[in-house]
Amino acid sequence: MARRLRKYRKMRGSRTCGWGRVGQHRKSGQRGGFGRAGIHKHKWIQGTPRYEGKHGFKRSWVEPVHAVPVGNVSERIEYYVRVGAAKPLPDGGYEVHLSRVHIEKLLGSGFVDKKLIIHVERATKRAIEKVEAAGGKVILEVPHR
């Protein structure tokens, strides 16, 4: 039926414009929902295939390994002495107990310029080679658990 004025023009000045009180025209029913609602897994599956739902699982029983590069140990040796995880040796080197700062594994990246005797639970082959090339050694400890 033809009308001279549409509803949105007719009801100007009436505060709610025919939509009642307290949010009756507030949500998203008029426009099909928010965001990507209404596109149902056809067009978007190629562009964003993991948009909806859960994928995979979290291995909750695997504990994270706290690791540090061997170059980081060499650079921050004064910090380890200050917190009581390292002590200077008479020949100018240092003895470092990484388990005292909750580090479990020694990684091989970085540069070692000091003689270090490092006590740690695990170490990579490359880390052991770098420490020994600088005149130190890596002592693998049994984990205390």
JSON list of C-alpha atoms in Angstrom, two decimals:
[
{"chain": "A", "resi": 1, "resn": "MET", "atom": "CA", "xyz": [0.00, 0.00, 0.00]},
{"chain": "A", "resi": 2, "resn": "ALA", "atom": "CA", "xyz": [1.41, 3.37, -0.95]},
{"chain": "A", "resi": 3, "resn": "ARG", "atom": "CA", "xyz": [2.01, 5.87, 1.81]},
{"chain": "A", "resi": 4, "resn": "ARG", "atom": "CA", "xyz": [2.94, 9.48, 1.61]},
{"chain": "A", "resi": 5, "resn": "LEU", "atom": "CA", "xyz": [5.57, 9.34, 4.43]},
{"chain": "A", "resi": 6, "resn": "ARG", "atom": "CA", "xyz": [7.64, 6.35, 5.45]},
{"chain": "A", "resi": 7, "resn": "LYS", "atom": "CA", "xyz": [7.77, 5.40, 9.12]},
{"chain": "A", "resi": 8, "resn": "TYR", "atom": "CA", "xyz": [11.26, 6.75, 9.66]},
{"chain": "A", "resi": 9, "resn": "ARG", "atom": "CA", "xyz": [10.14, 10.17, 8.40]},
{"chain": "A", "resi": 10, "resn": "LYS", "atom": "CA", "xyz": [6.70, 10.18, 10.04]},
{"chain": "A", "resi": 11, "resn": "MET", "atom": "CA", "xyz": [7.76, 9.63, 13.62]},
{"chain": "A", "resi": 12, "resn": "ARG", "atom": "CA", "xyz": [10.47, 12.25, 14.02]},
{"chain": "A", "resi": 13, "resn": "GLY", "atom": "CA", "xyz": [10.27, 13.91, 17.42]},
{"chain": "A", "resi": 14, "resn": "SER", "atom": "CA", "xyz": [8.63, 10.96, 19.13]},
{"chain": "A", "resi": 15, "resn": "ARG", "atom": "CA", "xyz": [11.76, 9.86, 21.02]},
{"chain": "A", "resi": 16, "resn": "THR", "atom": "CA", "xyz": [11.54, 6.12, 20.25]},
{"chain": "A", "resi": 17, "resn": "CYS", "atom": "CA", "xyz": [10.19, 6.33, 16.69]},
{"chain": "A", "resi": 18, "resn": "GLY", "atom": "CA", "xyz": [7.82, 3.44, 17.19]},
{"chain": "A", "resi": 19, "resn": "TRP", "atom": "CA", "xyz": [10.38, 0.98, 18.61]},
{"chain": "A", "resi": 20, "resn": "GLY", "atom": "CA", "xyz": [9.13, 1.03, 22.20]},
{"chain": "A", "resi": 21, "resn": "ARG", "atom": "CA", "xyz": [11.28, 1.48, 25.29]},
{"chain": "A", "resi": 22, "resn": "VAL", "atom": "CA", "xyz": [14.51, -0.05, 26.61]},
{"chain": "A", "resi": 23, "resn": "GLY", "atom": "CA", "xyz": [16.44, -1.33, 23.65]},
{"chain": "A", "resi": 24, "resn": "GLN", "atom": "CA", "xyz": [13.80, -2.97, 21.51]},
{"chain": "A", "resi": 25, "resn": "HIS", "atom": "CA", "xyz": [15.56, -1.86, 18.31]},
{"chain": "A", "resi": 26, "resn": "ARG", "atom": "CA", "xyz": [19.05, -2.08, 19.75]},
{"chain": "A", "resi": 27, "resn": "LYS", "atom": "CA", "xyz": [20.48, -5.44, 18.72]},
{"chain": "A", "resi": 28, "resn": "SER", "atom": "CA", "xyz": [21.23, -6.96, 15.34]},
{"chain": "A", "resi": 29, "resn": "GLY", "atom": "CA", "xyz": [18.05, -8.64, 14.18]},
{"chain": "A", "resi": 30, "resn": "GLN", "atom": "CA", "xyz": [17.38, -5.97, 11.59]},
{"chain": "A", "resi": 31, "resn": "ARG", "atom": "CA", "xyz": [20.65, -6.57, 9.75]},
{"chain": "A", "resi": 32, "resn": "GLY", "atom": "CA", "xyz": [21.20, -10.32, 10.05]},
{"chain": "A", "resi": 33, "resn": "GLY", "atom": "CA", "xyz": [23.62, -10.28, 12.96]},
{"chain": "A", "resi": 34, "resn": "PHE", "atom": "CA", "xyz": [27.02, -8.88, 13.79]},
{"chain": "A", "resi": 35, "resn": "GLY", "atom": "CA", "xyz": [30.28, -9.41, 11.93]},
{"chain": "A", "resi": 36, "resn": "ARG", "atom": "CA", "xyz": [30.45, -12.43, 9.66]},
{"chain": "A", "resi": 37, "resn": "ALA", "atom": "CA", "xyz": [27.05, -13.77, 10.64]},
{"chain": "A", "resi": 38, "resn": "GLY", "atom": "CA", "xyz": [24.97, -15.31, 7.89]},
{"chain": "A", "resi": 39, "resn": "ILE", "atom": "CA", "xyz": [27.76, -16.40, 5.56]},
{"chain": "A", "resi": 40, "resn": "HIS", "atom": "CA", "xyz": [27.66, -20.00, 6.79]},
{"chain": "A", "resi": 41, "resn": "LYS", "atom": "CA", "xyz": [30.90, -21.76, 5.69]},
{"chain": "A", "resi": 42, "resn": "HIS", "atom": "CA", "xyz": [30.70, -21.34, 1.92]},
{"chain": "A", "resi": 43, "resn": "LYS", "atom": "CA", "xyz": [32.38, -18.19, 0.66]},
{"chain": "A", "resi": 44, "resn": "TRP", "atom": "CA", "xyz": [34.84, -17.66, 3.50]},
{"chain": "A", "resi": 45, "resn": "ILE", "atom": "CA", "xyz": [36.14, -21.21, 3.90]},
{"chain": "A", "resi": 46, "resn": "GLN", "atom": "CA", "xyz": [38.94, -20.58, 1.40]},
{"chain": "A", "resi": 47, "resn": "GLY", "atom": "CA", "xyz": [40.15, -17.32, 2.90]},
{"chain": "A", "resi": 48, "resn": "THR", "atom": "CA", "xyz": [39.86, -18.06, 6.61]},
{"chain": "A", "resi": 49, "resn": "PRO", "atom": "CA", "xyz": [39.44, -21.82, 7.04]},
{"chain": "A", "resi": 50, "resn": "ARG", "atom": "CA", "xyz": [40.05, -21.79, 10.81]},
{"chain": "A", "resi": 51, "resn": "TYR", "atom": "CA", "xyz": [37.62, -18.97, 11.58]},
{"chain": "A", "resi": 52, "resn": "GLU", "atom": "CA", "xyz": [35.08, -21.05, 13.49]},
{"chain": "A", "resi": 53, "resn": "GLY", "atom": "CA", "xyz": [35.28, -23.84, 16.01]},
{"chain": "A", "resi": 54, "resn": "LYS", "atom": "CA", "xyz": [38.12, -25.48, 17.87]},
{"chain": "A", "resi": 55, "resn": "HIS", "atom": "CA", "xyz": [41.17, -26.92, 16.16]},
{"chain": "A", "resi": 56, "resn": "GLY", "atom": "CA", "xyz": [43.67, -29.39, 17.59]},
{"chain": "A", "resi": 57, "resn": "PHE", "atom": "CA", "xyz": [44.27, -29.79, 21.28]},
{"chain": "A", "resi": 58, "resn": "LYS", "atom": "CA", "xyz": [46.61, -28.46, 23.93]},
{"chain": "A", "resi": 59, "resn": "ARG", "atom": "CA", "xyz": [49.04, -30.94, 25.41]},
{"chain": "A", "resi": 60, "resn": "SER", "atom": "CA", "xyz": [48.46, -29.91, 28.99]},
{"chain": "A", "resi": 61, "resn": "TRP", "atom": "CA", "xyz": [50.78, -32.55, 30.44]},
{"chain": "A", "resi": 62, "resn": "VAL", "atom": "CA", "xyz": [53.83, -31.14, 28.62]},
{"chain": "A", "resi": 63, "resn": "GLU", "atom": "CA", "xyz": [55.70, -28.67, 30.79]},
{"chain": "A", "resi": 64, "resn": "PRO", "atom": "CA", "xyz": [57.52, -25.78, 29.10]},
{"chain": "A", "resi": 65, "resn": "VAL", "atom": "CA", "xyz": [61.32, -26.00, 29.08]},
{"chain": "A", "resi": 66, "resn": "HIS", "atom": "CA", "xyz": [63.06, -22.93, 30.49]},
{"chain": "A", "resi": 67, "resn": "ALA", "atom": "CA", "xyz": [66.10, -22.51, 28.25]},
{"chain": "A", "resi": 68, "resn": "VAL", "atom": "CA", "xyz": [68.77, -19.85, 27.75]},
{"chain": "A", "resi": 69, "resn": "PRO", "atom": "CA", "xyz": [71.38, -19.34, 25.00]},
{"chain": "A", "resi": 70, "resn": "VAL", "atom": "CA", "xyz": [74.99, -19.84, 26.02]},
{"chain": "A", "resi": 71, "resn": "GLY", "atom": "CA", "xyz": [75.83, -16.34, 24.75]},
{"chain": "A", "resi": 72, "resn": "ASN", "atom": "CA", "xyz": [73.27, -14.90, 27.16]},
{"chain": "A", "resi": 73, "resn": "VAL", "atom": "CA", "xyz": [74.96, -16.66, 30.09]},
{"chain": "A", "resi": 74, "resn": "SER", "atom": "CA", "xyz": [78.31, -15.23, 29.04]},
{"chain": "A", "resi": 75, "resn": "GLU", "atom": "CA", "xyz": [76.95, -11.68, 28.66]},
{"chain": "A", "resi": 76, "resn": "ARG", "atom": "CA", "xyz": [74.96, -11.65, 31.92]},
{"chain": "A", "resi": 77, "resn": "ILE", "atom": "CA", "xyz": [77.53, -13.30, 34.16]},
{"chain": "A", "resi": 78, "resn": "GLU", "atom": "CA", "xyz": [77.57, -10.33, 36.58]},
{"chain": "A", "resi": 79, "resn": "TYR", "atom": "CA", "xyz": [73.81, -10.74, 37.08]},
{"chain": "A", "resi": 80, "resn": "TYR", "atom": "CA", "xyz": [74.24, -14.43, 37.89]},
{"chain": "A", "resi": 81, "resn": "VAL", "atom": "CA", "xyz": [76.97, -13.55, 40.43]},
{"chain": "A", "resi": 82, "resn": "ARG", "atom": "CA", "xyz": [74.70, -10.92, 42.00]},
{"chain": "A", "resi": 83, "resn": "VAL", "atom": "CA", "xyz": [71.77, -13.33, 42.46]},
{"chain": "A", "resi": 84, "resn": "GLY", "atom": "CA", "xyz": [73.99, -16.12, 43.80]},
{"chain": "A", "resi": 85, "resn": "ALA", "atom": "CA", "xyz": [73.85, -18.45, 40.81]},
{"chain": "A", "resi": 86, "resn": "ALA", "atom": "CA", "xyz": [77.53, -17.98, 39.89]},
{"chain": "A", "resi": 87, "resn": "LYS", "atom": "CA", "xyz": [80.84, -17.42, 41.62]},
{"chain": "A", "resi": 88, "resn": "PRO", "atom": "CA", "xyz": [84.18, -16.24, 40.25]},
{"chain": "A", "resi": 89, "resn": "LEU", "atom": "CA", "xyz": [87.06, -18.71, 40.04]},
{"chain": "A", "resi": 90, "resn": "PRO", "atom": "CA", "xyz": [90.71, -17.89, 40.86]},
{"chain": "A", "resi": 91, "resn": "ASP", "atom": "CA", "xyz": [91.79, -18.33, 37.22]},
{"chain": "A", "resi": 92, "resn": "GLY", "atom": "CA", "xyz": [89.39, -15.62, 35.98]},
{"chain": "A", "resi": 93, "resn": "GLY", "atom": "CA", "xyz": [86.53, -17.90, 34.96]},
{"chain": "A", "resi": 94, "resn": "TYR", "atom": "CA", "xyz": [83.13, -18.46, 36.55]},
{"chain": "A", "resi": 95, "resn": "GLU", "atom": "CA", "xyz": [81.20, -21.41, 37.91]},
{"chain": "A", "resi": 96, "resn": "VAL", "atom": "CA", "xyz": [77.48, -21.08, 37.11]},
{"chain": "A", "resi": 97, "resn": "HIS", "atom": "CA", "xyz": [74.59, -23.13, 38.53]},
{"chain": "A", "resi": 98, "resn": "LEU", "atom": "CA", "xyz": [71.69, -22.41, 36.16]},
{"chain": "A", "resi": 99, "resn": "SER", "atom": "CA", "xyz": [69.19, -24.44, 38.19]},
{"chain": "A", "resi": 100, "resn": "ARG", "atom": "CA", "xyz": [69.36, -21.73, 40.87]},
{"chain": "A", "resi": 101, "resn": "VAL", "atom": "CA", "xyz": [67.72, -19.31, 38.44]},
{"chain": "A", "resi": 102, "resn": "HIS", "atom": "CA", "xyz": [65.25, -21.97, 37.21]},
{"chain": "A", "resi": 103, "resn": "ILE", "atom": "CA", "xyz": [66.93, -22.61, 33.86]},
{"chain": "A", "resi": 104, "resn": "GLU", "atom": "CA", "xyz": [66.80, -26.21, 32.70]},
{"chain": "A", "resi": 105, "resn": "LYS", "atom": "CA", "xyz": [68.46, -26.19, 29.28]},
{"chain": "A", "resi": 106, "resn": "LEU", "atom": "CA", "xyz": [71.47, -24.51, 27.68]},
{"chain": "A", "resi": 107, "resn": "LEU", "atom": "CA", "xyz": [71.12, -23.63, 23.99]},
{"chain": "A", "resi": 108, "resn": "GLY", "atom": "CA", "xyz": [73.94, -23.12, 21.49]},
{"chain": "A", "resi": 109, "resn": "SER", "atom": "CA", "xyz": [73.41, -19.64, 20.08]},
{"chain": "A", "resi": 110, "resn": "GLY", "atom": "CA", "xyz": [75.63, -16.72, 21.00]},
{"chain": "A", "resi": 111, "resn": "PHE", "atom": "CA", "xyz": [79.32, -16.12, 21.64]},
{"chain": "A", "resi": 112, "resn": "VAL", "atom": "CA", "xyz": [81.30, -17.32, 24.68]},
{"chain": "A", "resi": 113, "resn": "ASP", "atom": "CA", "xyz": [84.33, -15.20, 25.60]},
{"chain": "A", "resi": 114, "resn": "LYS", "atom": "CA", "xyz": [84.87, -16.34, 29.21]},
{"chain": "A", "resi": 115, "resn": "LYS", "atom": "CA", "xyz": [85.91, -19.60, 30.79]},
{"chain": "A", "resi": 116, "resn": "LEU", "atom": "CA", "xyz": [82.68, -20.99, 32.24]},
{"chain": "A", "resi": 117, "resn": "ILE", "atom": "CA", "xyz": [81.93, -24.11, 34.24]},
{"chain": "A", "resi": 118, "resn": "ILE", "atom": "CA", "xyz": [78.17, -24.47, 33.80]},
{"chain": "A", "resi": 119, "resn": "HIS", "atom": "CA", "xyz": [75.97, -26.83, 35.83]},
{"chain": "A", "resi": 120, "resn": "VAL", "atom": "CA", "xyz": [72.69, -27.48, 34.01]},
{"chain": "A", "resi": 121, "resn": "GLU", "atom": "CA", "xyz": [70.16, -30.30, 33.52]},
{"chain": "A", "resi": 122, "resn": "ARG", "atom": "CA", "xyz": [70.32, -30.38, 29.70]},
{"chain": "A", "resi": 123, "resn": "ALA", "atom": "CA", "xyz": [72.48, -28.81, 27.00]},
{"chain": "A", "resi": 124, "resn": "THR", "atom": "CA", "xyz": [72.68, -28.96, 23.24]},
{"chain": "A", "resi": 125, "resn": "LYS", "atom": "CA", "xyz": [75.75, -30.35, 21.54]},
{"chain": "A", "resi": 126, "resn": "ARG", "atom": "CA", "xyz": [76.58, -26.97, 20.04]},
{"chain": "A", "resi": 127, "resn": "ALA", "atom": "CA", "xyz": [76.40, -25.26, 23.45]},
{"chain": "A", "resi": 128, "resn": "ILE", "atom": "CA", "xyz": [78.81, -27.81, 24.95]},
{"chain": "A", "resi": 129, "resn": "GLU", "atom": "CA", "xyz": [81.23, -27.30, 22.04]},
{"chain": "A", "resi": 130, "resn": "LYS", "atom": "CA", "xyz": [81.21, -23.51, 22.44]},
{"chain": "A", "resi": 131, "resn": "VAL", "atom": "CA", "xyz": [81.84, -23.64, 26.19]},
{"chain": "A", "resi": 132, "resn": "GLU", "atom": "CA", "xyz": [84.68, -26.15, 25.77]},
{"chain": "A", "resi": 133, "resn": "ALA", "atom": "CA", "xyz": [86.23, -24.07, 22.96]},
{"chain": "A", "resi": 134, "resn": "ALA", "atom": "CA", "xyz": [86.44, -21.14, 25.41]},
{"chain": "A", "resi": 135, "resn": "GLY", "atom": "CA", "xyz": [88.23, -23.33, 27.98]},
{"chain": "A", "resi": 136, "resn": "GLY", "atom": "CA", "xyz": [85.28, -24.25, 30.17]},
{"chain": "A", "resi": 137, "resn": "LYS", "atom": "CA", "xyz": [83.03, -27.26, 30.57]},
{"chain": "A", "resi": 138, "resn": "VAL", "atom": "CA", "xyz": [79.37, -28.18, 30.94]},
{"chain": "A", "resi": 139, "resn": "ILE", "atom": "CA", "xyz": [78.38, -30.48, 33.80]},
{"chain": "A", "resi": 140, "resn": "LEU", "atom": "CA", "xyz": [75.01, -32.17, 33.28]},
{"chain": "A", "resi": 141, "resn": "GLU", "atom": "CA", "xyz": [73.11, -32.56, 36.54]},
{"chain": "A", "resi": 142, "resn": "VAL", "atom": "CA", "xyz": [70.31, -34.93, 37.45]},
{"chain": "A", "resi": 143, "resn": "PRO", "atom": "CA", "xyz": [67.05, -32.96, 37.66]},
{"chain": "A", "resi": 144, "resn": "HIS", "atom": "CA", "xyz": [65.61, -32.53, 41.17]},
{"chain": "A", "resi": 145, "resn": "ARG", "atom": "CA", "xyz": [61.89, -33.35, 40.77]}
]
